Coordinates of C-alpha atoms and ligand atoms in Angstrom, one line a residue:
X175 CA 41.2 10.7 -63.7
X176 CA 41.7 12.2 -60.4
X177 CA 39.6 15.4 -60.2
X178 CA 40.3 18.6 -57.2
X179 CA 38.1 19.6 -55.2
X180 CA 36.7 22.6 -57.2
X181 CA 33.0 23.8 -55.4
X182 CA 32.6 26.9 -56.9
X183 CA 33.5 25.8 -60.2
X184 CA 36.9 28.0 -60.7
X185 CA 38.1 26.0 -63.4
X186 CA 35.8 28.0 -65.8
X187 CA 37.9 30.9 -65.1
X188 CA 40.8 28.8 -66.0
X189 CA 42.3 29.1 -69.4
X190 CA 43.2 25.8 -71.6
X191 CA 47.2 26.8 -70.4
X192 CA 46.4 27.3 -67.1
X193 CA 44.6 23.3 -67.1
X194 CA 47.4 21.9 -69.3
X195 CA 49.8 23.4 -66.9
X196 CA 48.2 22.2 -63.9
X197 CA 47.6 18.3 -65.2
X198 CA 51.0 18.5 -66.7
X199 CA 52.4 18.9 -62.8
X200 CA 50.0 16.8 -61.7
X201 CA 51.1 13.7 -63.2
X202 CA 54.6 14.6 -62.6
X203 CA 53.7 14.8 -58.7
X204 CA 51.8 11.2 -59.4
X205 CA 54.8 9.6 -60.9
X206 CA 57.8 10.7 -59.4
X207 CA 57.1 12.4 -56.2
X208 CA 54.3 10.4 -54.8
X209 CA 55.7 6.9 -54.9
X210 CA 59.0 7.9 -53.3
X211 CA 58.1 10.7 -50.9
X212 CA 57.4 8.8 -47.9
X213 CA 60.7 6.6 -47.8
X214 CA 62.7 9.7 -47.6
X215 CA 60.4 11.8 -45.1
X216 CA 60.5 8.7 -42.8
X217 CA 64.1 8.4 -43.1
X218 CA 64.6 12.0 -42.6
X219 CA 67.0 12.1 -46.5
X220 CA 66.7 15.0 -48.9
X221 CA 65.0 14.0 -52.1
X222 CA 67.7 13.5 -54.8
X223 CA 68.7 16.3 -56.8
X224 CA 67.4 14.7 -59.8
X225 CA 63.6 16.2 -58.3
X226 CA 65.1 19.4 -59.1
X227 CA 66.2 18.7 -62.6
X228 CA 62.7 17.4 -62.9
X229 CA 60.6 20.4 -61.8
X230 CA 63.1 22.7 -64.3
X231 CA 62.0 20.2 -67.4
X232 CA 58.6 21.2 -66.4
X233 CA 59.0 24.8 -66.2
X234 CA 58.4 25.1 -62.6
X235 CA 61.2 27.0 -61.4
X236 CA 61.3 30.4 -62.3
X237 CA 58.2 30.1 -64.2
X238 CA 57.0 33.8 -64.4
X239 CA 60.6 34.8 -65.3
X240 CA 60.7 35.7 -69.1
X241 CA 61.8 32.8 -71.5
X242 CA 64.7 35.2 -72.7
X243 CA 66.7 34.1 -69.5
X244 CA 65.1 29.9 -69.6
X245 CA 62.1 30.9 -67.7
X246 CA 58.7 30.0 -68.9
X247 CA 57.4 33.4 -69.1
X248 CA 54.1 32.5 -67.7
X249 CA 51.7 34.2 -66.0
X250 CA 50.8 34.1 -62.2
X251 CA 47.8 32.3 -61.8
X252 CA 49.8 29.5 -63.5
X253 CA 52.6 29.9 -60.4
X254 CA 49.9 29.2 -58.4
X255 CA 48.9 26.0 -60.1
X256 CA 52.1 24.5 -60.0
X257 CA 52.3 25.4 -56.4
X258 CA 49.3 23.8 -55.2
X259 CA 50.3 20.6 -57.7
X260 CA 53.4 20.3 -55.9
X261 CA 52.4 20.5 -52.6
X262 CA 49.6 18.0 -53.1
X263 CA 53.1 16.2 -53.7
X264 CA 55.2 16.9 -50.3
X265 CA 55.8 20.6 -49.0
X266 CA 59.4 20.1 -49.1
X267 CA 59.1 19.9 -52.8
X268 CA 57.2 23.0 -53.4
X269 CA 59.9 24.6 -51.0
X270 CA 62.2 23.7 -53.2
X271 CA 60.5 25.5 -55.8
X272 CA 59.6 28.5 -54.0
X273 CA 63.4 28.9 -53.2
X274 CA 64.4 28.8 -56.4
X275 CA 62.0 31.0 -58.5
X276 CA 60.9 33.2 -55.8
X277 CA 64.2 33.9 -53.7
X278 CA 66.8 33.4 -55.9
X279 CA 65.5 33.6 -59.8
X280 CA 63.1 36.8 -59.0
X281 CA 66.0 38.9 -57.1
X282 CA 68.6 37.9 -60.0
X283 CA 66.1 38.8 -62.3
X284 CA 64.5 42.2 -60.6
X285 CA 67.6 43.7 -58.9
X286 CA 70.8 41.7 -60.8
X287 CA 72.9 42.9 -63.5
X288 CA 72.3 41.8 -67.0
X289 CA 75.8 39.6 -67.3
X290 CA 74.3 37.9 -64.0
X291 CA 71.1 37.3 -65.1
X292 CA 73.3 35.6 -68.2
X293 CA 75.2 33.7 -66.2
X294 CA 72.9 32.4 -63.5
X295 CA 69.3 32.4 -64.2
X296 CA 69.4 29.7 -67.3
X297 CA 71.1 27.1 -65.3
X298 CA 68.7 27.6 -62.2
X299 CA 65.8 27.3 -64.3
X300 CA 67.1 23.8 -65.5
X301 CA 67.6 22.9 -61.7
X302 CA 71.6 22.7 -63.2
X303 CA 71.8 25.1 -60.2
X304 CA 70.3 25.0 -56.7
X305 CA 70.2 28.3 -54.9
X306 CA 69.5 29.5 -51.6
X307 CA 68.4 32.6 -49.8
X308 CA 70.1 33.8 -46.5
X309 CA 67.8 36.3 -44.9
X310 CA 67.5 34.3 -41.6
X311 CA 70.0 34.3 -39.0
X312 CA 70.6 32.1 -35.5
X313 CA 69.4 35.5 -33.3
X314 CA 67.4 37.7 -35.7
X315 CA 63.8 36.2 -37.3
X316 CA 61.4 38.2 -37.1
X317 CA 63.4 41.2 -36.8
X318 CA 65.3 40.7 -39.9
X319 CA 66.5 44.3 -40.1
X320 CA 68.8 43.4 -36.9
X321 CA 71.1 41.1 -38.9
X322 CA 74.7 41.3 -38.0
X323 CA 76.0 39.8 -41.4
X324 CA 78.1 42.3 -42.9
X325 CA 81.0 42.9 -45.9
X326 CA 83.4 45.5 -45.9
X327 CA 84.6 47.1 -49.3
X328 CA 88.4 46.2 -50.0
X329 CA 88.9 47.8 -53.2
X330 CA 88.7 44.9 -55.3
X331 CA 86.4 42.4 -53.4
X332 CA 83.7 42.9 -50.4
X333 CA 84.5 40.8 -47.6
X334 CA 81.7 39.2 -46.3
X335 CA 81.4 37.9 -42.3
X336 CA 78.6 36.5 -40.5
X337 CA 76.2 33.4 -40.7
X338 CA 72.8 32.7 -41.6
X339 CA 70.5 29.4 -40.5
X340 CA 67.2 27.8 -41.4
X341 CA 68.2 27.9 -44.9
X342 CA 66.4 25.6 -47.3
X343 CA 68.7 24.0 -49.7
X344 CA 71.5 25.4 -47.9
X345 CA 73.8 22.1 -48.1
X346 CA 72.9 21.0 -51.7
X347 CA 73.0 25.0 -52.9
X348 CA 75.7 26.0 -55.6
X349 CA 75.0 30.1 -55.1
X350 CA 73.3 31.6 -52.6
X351 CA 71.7 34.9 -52.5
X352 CA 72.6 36.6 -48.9
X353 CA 71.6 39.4 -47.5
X354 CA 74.0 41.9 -45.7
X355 CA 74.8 45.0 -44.1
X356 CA 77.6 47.4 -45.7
X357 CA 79.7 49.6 -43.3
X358 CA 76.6 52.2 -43.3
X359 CA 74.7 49.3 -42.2
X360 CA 72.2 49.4 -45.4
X361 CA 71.5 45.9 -46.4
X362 CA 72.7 44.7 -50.1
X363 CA 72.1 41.5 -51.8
X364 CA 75.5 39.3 -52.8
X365 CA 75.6 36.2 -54.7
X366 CA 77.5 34.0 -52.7
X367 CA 79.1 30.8 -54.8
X368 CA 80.3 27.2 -53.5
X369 CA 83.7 26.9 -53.8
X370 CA 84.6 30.7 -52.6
X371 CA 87.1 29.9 -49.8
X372 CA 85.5 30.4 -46.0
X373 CA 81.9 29.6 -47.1
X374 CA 80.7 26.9 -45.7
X375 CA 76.9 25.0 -45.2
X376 CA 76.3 22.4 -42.6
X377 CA 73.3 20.6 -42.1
X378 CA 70.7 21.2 -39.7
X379 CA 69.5 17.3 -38.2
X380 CA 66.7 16.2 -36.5
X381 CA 63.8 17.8 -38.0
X382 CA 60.3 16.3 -37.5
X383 CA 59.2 18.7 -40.1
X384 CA 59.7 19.4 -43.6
X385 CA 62.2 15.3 -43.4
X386 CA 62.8 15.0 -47.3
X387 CA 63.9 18.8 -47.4
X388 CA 67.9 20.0 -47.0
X389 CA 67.8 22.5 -44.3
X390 CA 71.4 23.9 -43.2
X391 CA 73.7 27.2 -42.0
X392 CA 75.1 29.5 -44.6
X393 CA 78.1 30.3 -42.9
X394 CA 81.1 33.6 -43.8
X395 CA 84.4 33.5 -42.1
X396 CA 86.3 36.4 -44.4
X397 CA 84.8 35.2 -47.8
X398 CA 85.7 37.3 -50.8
X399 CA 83.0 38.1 -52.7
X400 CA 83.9 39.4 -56.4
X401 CA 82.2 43.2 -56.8
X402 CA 80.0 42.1 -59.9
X403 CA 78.3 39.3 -57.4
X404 CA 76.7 42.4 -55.7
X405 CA 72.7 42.9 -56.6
X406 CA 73.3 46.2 -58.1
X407 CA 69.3 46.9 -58.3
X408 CA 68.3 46.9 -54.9
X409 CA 69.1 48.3 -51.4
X410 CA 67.6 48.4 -48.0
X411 CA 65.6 46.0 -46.3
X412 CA 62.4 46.3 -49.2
X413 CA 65.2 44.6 -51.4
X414 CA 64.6 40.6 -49.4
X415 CA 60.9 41.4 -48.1
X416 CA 60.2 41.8 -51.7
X417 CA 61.1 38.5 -52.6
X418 CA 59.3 37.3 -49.7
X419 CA 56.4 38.8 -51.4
X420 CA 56.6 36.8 -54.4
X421 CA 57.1 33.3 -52.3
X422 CA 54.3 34.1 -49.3
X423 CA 52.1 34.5 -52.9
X424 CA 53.1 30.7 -54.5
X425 CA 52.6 29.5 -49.9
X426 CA 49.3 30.7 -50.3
X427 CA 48.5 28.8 -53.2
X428 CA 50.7 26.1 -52.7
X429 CA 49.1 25.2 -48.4
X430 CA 45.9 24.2 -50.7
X431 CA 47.3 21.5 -52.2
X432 CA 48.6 19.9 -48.8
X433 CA 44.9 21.0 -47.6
X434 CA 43.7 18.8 -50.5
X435 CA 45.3 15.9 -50.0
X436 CA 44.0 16.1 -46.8
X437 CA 40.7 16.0 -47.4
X438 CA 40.7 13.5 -50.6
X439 CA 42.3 10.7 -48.3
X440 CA 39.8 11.6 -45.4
X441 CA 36.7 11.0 -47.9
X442 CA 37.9 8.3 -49.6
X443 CA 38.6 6.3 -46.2
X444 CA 35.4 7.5 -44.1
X445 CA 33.2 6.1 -47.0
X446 CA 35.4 2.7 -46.9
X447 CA 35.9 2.1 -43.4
X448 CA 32.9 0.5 -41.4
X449 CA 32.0 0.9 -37.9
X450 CA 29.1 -0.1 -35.7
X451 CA 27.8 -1.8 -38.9
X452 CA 28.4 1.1 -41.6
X453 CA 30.4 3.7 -43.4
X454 CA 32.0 6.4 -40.7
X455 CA 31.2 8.9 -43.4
X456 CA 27.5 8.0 -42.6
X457 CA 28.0 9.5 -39.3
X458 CA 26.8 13.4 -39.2
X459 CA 29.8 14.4 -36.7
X460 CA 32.5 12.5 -40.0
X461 CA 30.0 14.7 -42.4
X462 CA 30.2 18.2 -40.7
X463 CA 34.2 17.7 -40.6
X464 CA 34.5 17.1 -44.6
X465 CA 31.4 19.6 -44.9
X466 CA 33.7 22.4 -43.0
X467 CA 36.9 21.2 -44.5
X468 CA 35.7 21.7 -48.1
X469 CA 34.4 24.8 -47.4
X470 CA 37.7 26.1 -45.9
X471 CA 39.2 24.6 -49.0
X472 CA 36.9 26.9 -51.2
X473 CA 37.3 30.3 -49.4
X474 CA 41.0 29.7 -50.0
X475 CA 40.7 28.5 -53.9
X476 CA 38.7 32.5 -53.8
X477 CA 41.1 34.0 -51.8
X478 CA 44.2 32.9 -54.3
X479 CA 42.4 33.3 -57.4
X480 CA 41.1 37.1 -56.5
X481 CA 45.3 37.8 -55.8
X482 CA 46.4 35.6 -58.9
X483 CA 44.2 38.3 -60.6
X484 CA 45.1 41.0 -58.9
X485 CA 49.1 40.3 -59.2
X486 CA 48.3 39.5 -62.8
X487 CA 47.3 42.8 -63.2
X488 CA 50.3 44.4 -60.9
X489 CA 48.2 45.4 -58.1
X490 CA 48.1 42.9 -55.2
X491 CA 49.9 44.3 -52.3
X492 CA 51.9 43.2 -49.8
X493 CA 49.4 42.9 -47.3
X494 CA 47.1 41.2 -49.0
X495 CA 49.7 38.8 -49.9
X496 CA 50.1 38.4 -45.7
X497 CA 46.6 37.3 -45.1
X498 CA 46.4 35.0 -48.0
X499 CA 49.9 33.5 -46.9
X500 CA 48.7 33.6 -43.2
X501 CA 44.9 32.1 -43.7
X502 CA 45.4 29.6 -46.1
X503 CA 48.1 27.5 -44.1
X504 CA 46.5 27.9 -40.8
X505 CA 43.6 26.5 -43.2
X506 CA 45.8 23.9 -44.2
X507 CA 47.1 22.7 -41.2
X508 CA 43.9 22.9 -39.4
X509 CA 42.5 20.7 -42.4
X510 CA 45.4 17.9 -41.7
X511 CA 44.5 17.7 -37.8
X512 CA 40.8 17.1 -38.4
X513 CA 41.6 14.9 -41.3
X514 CA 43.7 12.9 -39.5
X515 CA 41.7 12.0 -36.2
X516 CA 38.9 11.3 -39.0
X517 CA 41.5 8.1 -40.5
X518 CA 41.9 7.2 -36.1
X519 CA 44.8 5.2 -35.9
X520 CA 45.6 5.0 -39.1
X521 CA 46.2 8.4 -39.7
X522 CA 49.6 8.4 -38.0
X523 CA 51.0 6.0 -40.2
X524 CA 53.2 6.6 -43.3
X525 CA 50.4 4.8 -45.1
X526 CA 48.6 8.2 -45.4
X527 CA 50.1 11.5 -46.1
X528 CA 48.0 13.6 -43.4
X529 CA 50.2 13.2 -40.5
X530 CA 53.5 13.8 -43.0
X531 CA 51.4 17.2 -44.7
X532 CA 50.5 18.2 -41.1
X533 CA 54.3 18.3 -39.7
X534 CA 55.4 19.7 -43.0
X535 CA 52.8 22.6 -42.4
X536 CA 54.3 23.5 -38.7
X537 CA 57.1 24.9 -40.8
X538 CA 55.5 26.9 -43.4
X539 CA 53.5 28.2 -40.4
X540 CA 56.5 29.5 -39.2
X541 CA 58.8 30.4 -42.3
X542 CA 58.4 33.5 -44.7
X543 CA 57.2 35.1 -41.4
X544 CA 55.4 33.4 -39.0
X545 CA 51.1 32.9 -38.7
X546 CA 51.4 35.7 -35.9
X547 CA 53.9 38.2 -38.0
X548 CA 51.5 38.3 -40.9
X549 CA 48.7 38.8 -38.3
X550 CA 50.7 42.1 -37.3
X551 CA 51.8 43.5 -41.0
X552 CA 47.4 43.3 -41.4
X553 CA 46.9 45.1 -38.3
X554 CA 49.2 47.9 -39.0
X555 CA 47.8 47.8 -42.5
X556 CA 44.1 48.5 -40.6
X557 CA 45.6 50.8 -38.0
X558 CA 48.8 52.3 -39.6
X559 CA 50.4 51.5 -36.1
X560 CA 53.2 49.0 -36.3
X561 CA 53.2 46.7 -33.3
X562 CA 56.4 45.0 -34.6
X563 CA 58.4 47.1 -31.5
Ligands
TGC674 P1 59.8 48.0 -42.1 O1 60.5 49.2 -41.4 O2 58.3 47.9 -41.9 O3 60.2 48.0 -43.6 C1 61.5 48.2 -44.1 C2 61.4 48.6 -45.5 O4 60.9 47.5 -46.3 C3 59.6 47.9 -46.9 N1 58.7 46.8 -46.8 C4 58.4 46.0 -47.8 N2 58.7 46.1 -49.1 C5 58.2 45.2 -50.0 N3 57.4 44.2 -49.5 C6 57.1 44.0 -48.2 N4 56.4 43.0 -47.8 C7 57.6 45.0 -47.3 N5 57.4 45.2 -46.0 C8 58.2 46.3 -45.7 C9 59.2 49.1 -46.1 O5 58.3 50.0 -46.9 C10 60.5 49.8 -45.8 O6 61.0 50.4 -47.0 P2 61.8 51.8 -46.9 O7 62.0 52.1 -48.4 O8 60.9 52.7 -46.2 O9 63.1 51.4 -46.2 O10 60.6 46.8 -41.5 P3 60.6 46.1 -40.1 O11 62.1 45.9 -39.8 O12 59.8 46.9 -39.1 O13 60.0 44.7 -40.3 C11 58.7 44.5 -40.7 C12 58.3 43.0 -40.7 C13 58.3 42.4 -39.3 C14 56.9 42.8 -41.3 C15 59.3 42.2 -41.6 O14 60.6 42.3 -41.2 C16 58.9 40.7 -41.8 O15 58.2 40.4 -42.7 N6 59.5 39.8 -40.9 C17 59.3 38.4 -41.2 C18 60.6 37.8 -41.6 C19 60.4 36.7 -42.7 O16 59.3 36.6 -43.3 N7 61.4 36.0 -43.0 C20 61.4 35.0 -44.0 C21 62.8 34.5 -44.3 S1 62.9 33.6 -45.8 C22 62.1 32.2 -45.5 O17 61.5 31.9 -44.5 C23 62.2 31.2 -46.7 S2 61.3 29.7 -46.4 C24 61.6 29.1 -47.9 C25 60.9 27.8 -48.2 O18 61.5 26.7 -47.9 O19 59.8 27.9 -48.9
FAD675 P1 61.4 34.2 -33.8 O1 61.5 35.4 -34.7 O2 62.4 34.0 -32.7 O3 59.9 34.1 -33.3 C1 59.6 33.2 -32.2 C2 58.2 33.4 -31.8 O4 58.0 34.8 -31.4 C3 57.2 33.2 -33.0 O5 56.0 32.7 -32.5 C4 56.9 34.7 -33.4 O6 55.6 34.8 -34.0 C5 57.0 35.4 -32.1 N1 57.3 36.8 -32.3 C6 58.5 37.4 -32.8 N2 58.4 38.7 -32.9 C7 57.2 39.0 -32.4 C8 56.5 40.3 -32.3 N3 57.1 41.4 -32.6 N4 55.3 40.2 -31.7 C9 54.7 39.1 -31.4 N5 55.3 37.9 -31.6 C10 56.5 37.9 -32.1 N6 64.9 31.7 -43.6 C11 65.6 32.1 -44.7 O7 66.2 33.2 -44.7 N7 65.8 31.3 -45.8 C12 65.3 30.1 -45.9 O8 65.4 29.4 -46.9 C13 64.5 29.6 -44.8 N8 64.0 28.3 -44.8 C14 63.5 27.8 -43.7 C15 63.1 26.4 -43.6 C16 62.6 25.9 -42.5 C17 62.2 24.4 -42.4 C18 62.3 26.7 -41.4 C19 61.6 26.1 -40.2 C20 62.6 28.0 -41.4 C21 63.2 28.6 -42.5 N9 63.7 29.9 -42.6 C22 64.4 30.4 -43.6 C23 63.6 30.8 -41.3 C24 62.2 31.3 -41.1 O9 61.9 32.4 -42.0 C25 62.2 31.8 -39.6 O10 62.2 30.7 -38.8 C26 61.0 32.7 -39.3 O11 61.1 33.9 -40.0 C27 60.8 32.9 -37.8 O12 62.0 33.3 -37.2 P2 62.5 32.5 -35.9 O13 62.4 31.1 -36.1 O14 63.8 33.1 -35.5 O15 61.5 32.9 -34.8

């Protein structure tokens, strides 16, 4: 039975849930992501929807959302299991996840009425749903607080205009939660439903990142949105980066799996492949890569079981969610570069999944705010100066 790497022995602080969860995933991965995943990455094809129906069998969307509303009411450490299991899978999968439970199950959940927590959050914890989040849009980032999307109230209906882009799950998405600006320009949360006339999601093509993922435009031209489809919990910009919170958290956890991968393929073929007579993992320059790669690997199992704990316990904050999100994919993708010049050739073929984890990682480098963004929200949590402007 395949076993992580796992230096420092954190499985002892692991309860029998927490392993059942994680081997549970695991073998799900095994079976029906891994033998599939590279077909569709190469042939740049999202991964049929039946993935999603999948993961909500397993309990892996939503999963910290209370069983009352079809979550599975567990706790966050065990998020952060599945997270790492499905990204040992592909990252697209895990993004699929994160979407889900983090952007679209925890704002129904936290800031949503009860009738829409009734209404929505059981059929997106089966994956009967797929939901999006629209934060993003085609000029404003970074700077989401610039955003132009905006609905005007019309008595009976708000009526929404703008567009959003980078939106994962966008063209497969039944609801979407999006994020706009009212007349007063304070930004709300709407849920935004397929079928409501002038909303529209094309595709986004040619990606060399992230291939087996549906990436597309949320788009409003006069789309009237029903008042109870308004968030009534939340307001202001703290309404989305809250969210974000809760999926930079599962990224953190979720890099390490990708990092894993990694590093299991690089060991296994250093020891098999011979050069100059022997094994290249004889060869101390091979040996200081794995040595350095595992020991990346273990700072970041610490660093994500110290903020399991502490978000456990209600207390991890938003900055320490930044540098865990931050260090642990530049971690990651630093751990598929190295692996793969360790395979030579061979390690930009599909044959191996480094070169496939390493341009998957260029994105979640760059989305739920980028490697340099989360080094700013840490140095204005050192200095209290925000360098943002
Ligand atoms: P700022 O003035 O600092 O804050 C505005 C209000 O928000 C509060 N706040 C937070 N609340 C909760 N959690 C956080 N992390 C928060 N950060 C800030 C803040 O206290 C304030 O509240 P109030 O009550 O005083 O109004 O905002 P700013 O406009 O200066 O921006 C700060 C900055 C740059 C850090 C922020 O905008 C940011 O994080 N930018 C990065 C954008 C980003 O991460 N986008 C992600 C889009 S979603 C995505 O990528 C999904 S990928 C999905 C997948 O496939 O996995
Ligand atoms: P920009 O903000 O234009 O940044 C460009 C460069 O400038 C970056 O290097 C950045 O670090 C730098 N920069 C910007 N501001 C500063 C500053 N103040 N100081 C120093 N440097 C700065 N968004 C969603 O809302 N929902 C989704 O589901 C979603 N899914 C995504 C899926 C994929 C595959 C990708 C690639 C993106 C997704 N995004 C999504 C969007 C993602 O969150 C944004 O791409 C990200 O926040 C960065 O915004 P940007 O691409 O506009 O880059």
């Amino acid at each position: 039975m395949y076993q992580p790497p796992d230096y420092f022995q954190l499985d002892d602080l692991l309860t029998d849930e927490h392993k059942i969860i994680r081997s549970a995933i695991r073998d799900w991965v095994s079976r029906e992501v891994k033998p599939i995943i590279e077909q569709y990455a190469q042939k740049h094809e999202p991964l049929p929807l039946s993935i999603m129906r999948g993961l909500g069998e397993m309990g892996a969307l939503g999963p910290f959302i209370p069983e009352q509303y079809g979550g599975a009411g567990l706790d966050y450490i065990s998020y952060g299991l599945i997270m790492t299991e499905l990204e040992r899978g592909d990252s697209s999968v895990r993004s699929s996840a994160s979407v889900q439970s983090s952007l679209v199950m925890y704002p129904i959940y936290e800031f949503g009425s009860e009738e829409q927590k009734n209404k929505f959050l059981p059929k997106l914890a089966t994956g009967e749903m797929i939901g999006a989040f629209g934060l993003t849009e085609p000029n404003h980032g970074s700077d989401p607080g610039s955003m132009r999307t905006h609905f005007e109230d019309k008595g009976d209906h708000y009526l929404l205009n703008g567009s959003k882009m980078w939106i994962t799950n966008a063209p497969v998405c039944d609801l979407a939660v999006v994020w706009a600006k009212d007349e007063t320009g304070i930004v709300h949360g709407l849920i935004v439903e397929r079928g409501m006339e002038g909303f529209t999601t094309p595709e986004t093509l040619d990606k060399w990142s992230l291939r087996a993922s549906a990436t597309g435009e949320l788009v409003f031209d006069n789309v009237k949105v029903p008042k109870e489809n308004l968030l009534p919990g939340v307001k202001g910009l703290k309404g989305p980066l809250m969210c974000l919170n809760s999926a930079r958290y599962g990224i953190a956890w979720g890099a390490l799996g990708a990092a894993m991968d990694c590093y299991d393929t690089a060991l296994q073929y250093t020891l098999e492949r011979k050069q100059f007579g022997k094994s290249i993992a004889s060869f101390q320059l091979q040996q200081k890569k794995l040595a350095e790669i595992l020991t990346e690997i273990t700072k970041g199992q610490l660093l994500v079981w110290r903020l399991g704990v502490l978000k456990n316990e209600g207390k991890a904050t938003p900055a320490q969610i930044s540098m865990a999100k931050r260090n642990n994919v530049d971690t990651a993708l630093k751990i598929a570069r190295e692996s793969r010049q360790m395979l030579g050739a061979m390690g930009i073929t599909g044959d191996f999944p480094i070169m496939r984890h390493m341009m998957n990682l260029e994105s979640v480098i760059t989305y739920e705010g980028t490697h340099d963004i989360h080094l700013l929200i840490t140095g204005n949590d050192i200095t209290g100066i925000a360098a943002f402007e």
